[in-house]
GROMACS .gro file of C-alpha atoms in nm:
model
  181
    1MET     CA    1   0.005   0.005   0.000
    2ALA     CA    2   0.289   0.233   0.067
    3LYS     CA    3   0.413   0.200  -0.290
    4GLN     CA    4   0.083   0.283  -0.421
    5LEU     CA    5   0.055   0.590  -0.213
    6GLN     CA    6   0.406   0.691  -0.320
    7ALA     CA    7   0.317   0.614  -0.713
    8PHE     CA    8  -0.010   0.835  -0.661
    9ILE     CA    9   0.196   1.115  -0.494
   10LEU     CA   10   0.426   1.100  -0.808
   11LEU     CA   11   0.142   1.094  -1.040
   12GLY     CA   12  -0.031   1.390  -0.870
   13LEU     CA   13   0.290   1.594  -0.885
   14VAL     CA   14   0.357   1.528  -1.245
   15SER     CA   15  -0.017   1.568  -1.338
   16GLY     CA   16   0.000   1.903  -1.157
   17LEU     CA   17   0.317   2.024  -1.296
   18ILE     CA   18   0.210   1.951  -1.668
   19CYS     CA   19  -0.101   2.128  -1.611
   20GLY     CA   20   0.047   2.424  -1.451
   21PHE     CA   21   0.349   2.451  -1.719
   22GLY     CA   22   0.156   2.333  -2.020
   23GLY     CA   23  -0.127   2.569  -1.994
   24PRO     CA   24   0.073   2.878  -2.081
   25LEU     CA   25   0.231   2.720  -2.385
   26LEU     CA   26  -0.113   2.631  -2.548
   27PRO     CA   27  -0.239   2.828  -2.843
   28ASP     CA   28  -0.493   3.097  -2.748
   29ILE     CA   29  -0.787   2.867  -2.835
   30GLU     CA   30  -1.046   2.920  -2.567
   31TRP     CA   31  -1.220   2.564  -2.601
   32LEU     CA   32  -0.864   2.415  -2.562
   33THR     CA   33  -0.761   2.621  -2.243
   34ASN     CA   34  -1.115   2.529  -2.100
   35ILE     CA   35  -1.065   2.164  -2.113
   36TYR     CA   36  -0.674   2.099  -2.096
   37PRO     CA   37  -0.647   2.066  -1.709
   38GLY     CA   38  -0.925   1.808  -1.712
   39VAL     CA   39  -0.799   1.622  -1.981
   40VAL     CA   40  -0.433   1.595  -1.844
   41LEU     CA   41  -0.595   1.491  -1.489
   42GLY     CA   42  -0.807   1.241  -1.640
   43LEU     CA   43  -0.534   1.063  -1.837
   44PHE     CA   44  -0.340   1.059  -1.522
   45LEU     CA   45  -0.617   0.923  -1.339
   46PHE     CA   46  -0.680   0.667  -1.590
   47PHE     CA   47  -0.316   0.550  -1.566
   48ALA     CA   48  -0.310   0.570  -1.175
   49GLY     CA   49  -0.619   0.338  -1.178
   50TRP     CA   50  -0.519   0.096  -1.460
   51TYR     CA   51  -0.147   0.047  -1.390
   52VAL     CA   52  -0.081   0.138  -1.005
   53ALA     CA   53  -0.402   0.050  -0.838
   54ASN     CA   54  -0.506  -0.247  -1.075
   55ARG     CA   55  -0.861  -0.108  -1.108
   56ASN     CA   56  -0.904  -0.250  -1.449
   57ALA     CA   57  -1.230  -0.163  -1.614
   58GLN     CA   58  -1.399  -0.412  -1.826
   59LYS     CA   59  -1.413  -0.162  -2.118
   60MET     CA   60  -1.104   0.061  -2.127
   61LEU     CA   61  -1.224   0.321  -2.374
   62PRO     CA   62  -1.550   0.398  -2.204
   63ALA     CA   63  -1.374   0.398  -1.860
   64LEU     CA   64  -1.125   0.654  -2.003
   65LEU     CA   65  -1.394   0.867  -2.157
   66VAL     CA   66  -1.584   0.881  -1.837
   67ILE     CA   67  -1.278   0.970  -1.619
   68VAL     CA   68  -1.156   1.241  -1.876
   69SER     CA   69  -1.527   1.378  -1.889
   70ALA     CA   70  -1.570   1.386  -1.505
   71SER     CA   71  -1.230   1.558  -1.482
   72ILE     CA   72  -1.335   1.840  -1.731
   73ILE     CA   73  -1.678   1.881  -1.580
   74GLY     CA   74  -1.527   1.911  -1.230
   75TRP     CA   75  -1.267   2.161  -1.350
   76ARG     CA   76  -1.525   2.361  -1.512
   77LEU     CA   77  -1.773   2.343  -1.208
   78ALA     CA   78  -1.506   2.444  -0.970
   79LEU     CA   79  -1.428   2.747  -1.180
   80LYS     CA   80  -1.797   2.821  -1.202
   81VAL     CA   81  -1.848   2.787  -0.820
   82GLY     CA   82  -1.546   2.998  -0.763
   83GLY     CA   83  -1.676   3.277  -0.992
   84ASP     CA   84  -2.020   3.273  -0.885
   85SER     CA   85  -2.020   3.181  -0.512
   86GLY     CA   86  -1.923   3.522  -0.365
   87LEU     CA   87  -1.745   3.310  -0.089
   88ASP     CA   88  -1.466   3.459   0.124
   89ASP     CA   89  -1.118   3.343   0.005
   90LEU     CA   90  -1.075   3.148   0.320
   91TYR     CA   91  -1.361   2.901   0.212
   92LEU     CA   92  -1.348   2.955  -0.176
   93PHE     CA   93  -1.065   2.743  -0.266
   94ALA     CA   94  -1.172   2.467  -0.035
   95VAL     CA   95  -1.521   2.471  -0.167
   96CYS     CA   96  -1.400   2.478  -0.526
   97GLY     CA   97  -1.169   2.198  -0.453
   98ALA     CA   98  -1.429   1.977  -0.309
   99VAL     CA   99  -1.667   2.035  -0.600
  100GLY     CA  100  -1.395   1.946  -0.846
  101ALA     CA  101  -1.291   1.630  -0.651
  102GLY     CA  102  -1.648   1.522  -0.608
  103SER     CA  103  -1.705   1.533  -0.983
  104VAL     CA  104  -1.375   1.323  -1.026
  105ALA     CA  105  -1.493   1.058  -0.762
  106LEU     CA  106  -1.826   1.007  -0.933
  107GLY     CA  107  -1.660   0.943  -1.267
  108LEU     CA  108  -1.412   0.710  -1.088
  109LEU     CA  109  -1.704   0.520  -0.937
  110TYR     CA  110  -1.760   0.382  -1.259
  111ALA     CA  111  -1.430   0.357  -1.411
  112TRP     CA  112  -1.232   0.211  -1.132
  113ARG     CA  113  -1.546  -0.032  -1.053
  114ILE     CA  114  -1.584   0.088  -0.682
  115ARG     CA  115  -1.871  -0.123  -0.552
  116SER     CA  116  -1.827  -0.113  -0.161
  117GLY     CA  117  -1.776   0.189   0.048
  118VAL     CA  118  -1.904   0.424  -0.246
  119LEU     CA  119  -2.005   0.694   0.003
  120LEU     CA  120  -1.678   0.684   0.194
  121PHE     CA  121  -1.486   0.682  -0.127
  122VAL     CA  122  -1.674   1.006  -0.249
  123LEU     CA  123  -1.646   1.171   0.084
  124VAL     CA  124  -1.263   1.103   0.122
  125THR     CA  125  -1.208   1.226  -0.232
  126MET     CA  126  -1.401   1.526  -0.171
  127PHE     CA  127  -1.216   1.601   0.160
  128ALA     CA  128  -0.888   1.567  -0.004
  129GLY     CA  129  -1.008   1.815  -0.285
  130ALA     CA  130  -1.119   2.065  -0.017
  131LEU     CA  131  -0.785   2.007   0.175
  132GLY     CA  132  -0.599   2.084  -0.147
  133GLY     CA  133  -0.783   2.405  -0.193
  134PHE     CA  134  -0.732   2.505   0.169
  135VAL     CA  135  -0.362   2.415   0.159
  136PHE     CA  136  -0.315   2.618  -0.160
  137HIS     CA  137  -0.496   2.913   0.008
  138MET     CA  138  -0.263   2.890   0.298
  139ILE     CA  139   0.033   2.888   0.071
  140GLU     CA  140  -0.090   3.176  -0.136
  141LEU     CA  141  -0.119   3.376   0.206
  142LEU     CA  142   0.218   3.281   0.342
  143THR     CA  143   0.403   3.337   0.005
  144ASP     CA  144   0.203   3.603  -0.141
  145ILE     CA  145   0.244   3.453  -0.485
  146SER     CA  146  -0.075   3.623  -0.605
  147SER     CA  147   0.153   3.938  -0.625
  148VAL     CA  148   0.402   3.774  -0.856
  149ARG     CA  149   0.393   3.946  -1.188
  150SER     CA  150   0.334   3.637  -1.381
  151GLY     CA  151   0.015   3.451  -1.302
  152ASP     CA  152   0.193   3.119  -1.432
  153VAL     CA  153   0.362   3.080  -1.095
  154TRP     CA  154   0.011   3.089  -0.913
  155THR     CA  155  -0.117   2.854  -1.162
  156ILE     CA  156   0.142   2.605  -1.125
  157VAL     CA  157   0.140   2.599  -0.759
  158LEU     CA  158  -0.253   2.554  -0.765
  159PHE     CA  159  -0.251   2.260  -0.991
  160THR     CA  160   0.048   2.093  -0.820
  161VAL     CA  161  -0.078   2.123  -0.466
  162TRP     CA  162  -0.446   2.034  -0.545
  163GLN     CA  163  -0.369   1.735  -0.786
  164THR     CA  164  -0.108   1.596  -0.547
  165LEU     CA  165  -0.357   1.593  -0.245
  166LEU     CA  166  -0.627   1.483  -0.465
  167PHE     CA  167  -0.421   1.170  -0.565
  168VAL     CA  168  -0.326   1.125  -0.202
  169GLY     CA  169  -0.705   1.125  -0.107
  170LEU     CA  170  -0.758   0.888  -0.388
  171SER     CA  171  -0.507   0.640  -0.253
  172THR     CA  172  -0.663   0.669   0.092
  173ALA     CA  173  -1.016   0.625  -0.057
  174LEU     CA  174  -0.903   0.323  -0.252
  175ARG     CA  175  -0.762   0.164   0.071
  176PHE     CA  176  -1.090   0.234   0.270
  177SER     CA  177  -1.309   0.079  -0.015
  178SER     CA  178  -1.071  -0.216  -0.054
  179ALA     CA  179  -1.088  -0.281   0.323
  180ARG     CA  180  -1.473  -0.301   0.307
  181ALA     CA  181  -1.491  -0.527   0.003
   0.00000   0.00000   0.00000
């Protein structure tokens, strides 16, 4: 189980770094920038489930499409909640993180064939997403990265912190759901 956690942490870091560093390199096409983070996260989640956690779906292509779609929806919902909620910054990132993680968790229920401990899997994943948003906000407050001239640093830190903690939460949630099976 420790190796799985380590692999999930590494995948979360790499996924976050690719999202953070790759975004500014994209051409200025709106639909592409809207889905890019969700596609990258979805591909890494598929890889994590398939090769690391041995959560083999019966049908690979539908599982991949569900994971990527859920990740894109989670990303877009998190942005929508963040823009429309009017929440104080203290809660905003945690709520956005939980919303995004909740969408991802629902997609993973199908793709990773989670049959037992469903509610616990979703709640642990959402908690990890909220924790990722909260930790990012604390880093932002302590380092004042939002004042850096380039928004790229802010984006890189956001994706790296949130996705790493999401993967840690998913590894933990898988451990709980496996224990209940």
